[in-house]
Coordinates of C-alpha atoms in Angstrom, one line a residue:
M392 CA 0.0 26.2 -0.1
T393 CA -2.0 27.2 -3.1
N394 CA -3.8 24.8 -5.4
P395 CA -2.3 24.4 -8.8
S396 CA -4.1 25.8 -11.7
P397 CA -6.7 23.5 -13.2
N398 CA -5.2 24.3 -16.6
L399 CA -1.8 23.0 -15.6
K400 CA -0.6 20.2 -17.8
P401 CA -0.1 16.8 -16.0
L402 CA 3.3 16.2 -14.6
V403 CA 5.0 12.9 -15.5
L404 CA 8.0 11.7 -13.5
V405 CA 10.2 9.5 -15.8
V406 CA 12.6 7.3 -13.8
D407 CA 15.2 5.4 -15.8
D408 CA 19.0 4.9 -15.2
Y409 CA 19.5 4.6 -19.0
D410 CA 20.0 8.2 -20.1
D411 CA 19.0 7.7 -23.7
A412 CA 15.7 6.0 -22.9
R413 CA 14.8 8.5 -20.1
E414 CA 15.5 11.5 -22.3
M415 CA 13.7 10.1 -25.3
Y416 CA 10.5 9.4 -23.3
A417 CA 10.8 12.8 -21.6
E418 CA 11.1 14.6 -24.9
Y419 CA 8.2 12.8 -26.4
L420 CA 6.0 13.4 -23.4
E421 CA 6.9 17.1 -23.5
F422 CA 6.1 17.1 -27.2
S423 CA 2.8 15.4 -26.4
G424 CA 1.8 18.2 -24.0
F425 CA 3.0 16.9 -20.6
R426 CA 5.3 18.5 -18.1
V427 CA 8.2 16.2 -17.2
A428 CA 10.6 15.6 -14.4
Q429 CA 13.3 13.0 -14.5
A430 CA 15.2 10.8 -12.1
R431 CA 18.1 8.4 -12.6
N432 CA 17.7 6.0 -9.7
G433 CA 15.2 5.0 -7.0
Q434 CA 16.4 7.5 -4.4
E435 CA 16.0 10.4 -6.9
A436 CA 12.6 9.0 -7.8
L437 CA 11.5 9.2 -4.1
D438 CA 13.0 12.6 -3.7
Q439 CA 11.3 14.0 -6.8
A440 CA 8.0 12.3 -6.0
F441 CA 7.9 13.8 -2.5
A442 CA 8.9 17.2 -3.7
L443 CA 6.8 17.5 -6.8
T444 CA 3.8 15.2 -6.3
P445 CA 3.6 14.2 -10.0
D446 CA 0.4 13.1 -11.6
I447 CA 1.9 9.8 -12.7
I448 CA 5.3 8.0 -12.4
L449 CA 7.0 5.9 -15.1
M450 CA 9.3 3.6 -13.1
D451 CA 12.0 1.5 -14.5
L452 CA 12.2 -1.5 -12.2
S453 CA 16.0 -2.2 -12.6
L454 CA 17.5 0.9 -11.0
P455 CA 20.7 1.6 -9.0
I456 CA 20.8 2.7 -5.3
I457 CA 17.1 1.8 -4.7
D458 CA 15.5 -0.5 -7.3
G459 CA 12.1 0.4 -8.8
W460 CA 10.4 -2.4 -6.9
E461 CA 11.4 -0.9 -3.5
A462 CA 10.9 2.7 -4.6
T463 CA 7.3 1.8 -5.7
R464 CA 6.6 0.0 -2.4
R465 CA 7.8 3.1 -0.5
L466 CA 5.7 5.5 -2.6
K467 CA 2.6 3.3 -2.1
N468 CA 3.2 3.1 1.6
D469 CA 3.5 6.9 2.1
A470 CA 0.3 9.0 2.5
R471 CA 1.9 11.8 0.3
T472 CA 2.3 9.6 -2.7
R473 CA 0.2 6.5 -2.4
T474 CA -2.5 7.7 -4.9
I475 CA 0.0 8.6 -7.6
P476 CA -0.3 5.9 -10.4
V477 CA 3.0 4.1 -11.1
V478 CA 3.6 2.5 -14.5
A479 CA 6.3 -0.2 -14.3
L480 CA 8.9 -0.1 -17.2
T481 CA 11.1 -3.1 -17.7
G482 CA 13.1 -4.8 -20.3
H483 CA 12.5 -8.2 -18.6
A484 CA 9.2 -9.5 -20.0
M485 CA 9.1 -12.6 -17.9
T486 CA 6.0 -14.6 -17.0
G487 CA 4.5 -13.4 -13.7
Q488 CA 6.5 -10.2 -13.6
S489 CA 3.4 -8.1 -14.4
D490 CA 1.7 -9.7 -11.4
E491 CA 4.8 -9.0 -9.2
A492 CA 4.8 -5.4 -10.4
K493 CA 1.2 -5.0 -9.4
G494 CA 1.9 -6.7 -6.1
A495 CA 4.6 -4.0 -5.5
G496 CA 2.0 -1.3 -6.1
C497 CA 2.4 -0.6 -9.8
D498 CA -0.9 0.4 -11.6
S499 CA 0.3 -0.7 -15.0
F500 CA 3.2 -2.6 -16.7
V501 CA 4.9 -1.7 -19.9
T502 CA 7.7 -3.8 -21.5
K503 CA 10.7 -1.9 -22.9
P504 CA 11.5 -1.2 -25.5
C505 CA 8.2 0.4 -26.3
L506 CA 7.4 3.1 -28.8
P507 CA 7.0 6.5 -27.3
D508 CA 3.5 6.9 -28.7
E509 CA 2.5 3.6 -26.9
L510 CA 3.8 4.9 -23.7
V511 CA 2.0 8.3 -24.1
A512 CA -1.2 6.3 -24.8
E513 CA -0.7 4.3 -21.6
V514 CA -0.1 7.6 -19.6
R515 CA -3.3 9.1 -21.0
T516 CA -5.3 5.9 -20.3
I517 CA -4.1 5.8 -16.6
L518 CA -4.8 9.5 -16.1
A519 CA -8.2 9.3 -17.7
R520 CA -9.0 6.3 -15.4
R521 CA -7.9 8.3 -12.4
G522 CA -10.1 11.2 -13.4
G523 CA -7.2 13.5 -14.2
A524 CA -7.1 15.9 -17.1
A525 CA -5.2 13.9 -19.7
I526 CA -3.8 15.7 -22.7
R527 CA -5.4 14.7 -26.0

């Protein structure tokens, strides 16, 4: 297995069962200089994460098949993916949910709807904190 090029743009896995939101975030991330993969449910998220090893994952928490909570726990409990930052995306801004998301292994928490540029800023912040080459 060869090492990826250091000039390769960061890969973001966008996981959301709502097609319009997923596609909007994906298009804006691509426009902002990132490579993007997409998943519609928690099982697809796991499959994509194990196959592609993205630099960061944007994970909706309310997903079919396997919810985002469980998918995140599985990612964080697997040696192949435990270091990949996961940003929780949810439309449920309830008190304590941010703490619950972090308890499940999420590195950050964003309440939907959020503006695409705010999400891109969060991705850049997390990647910079991780020491990755964030697109400016």
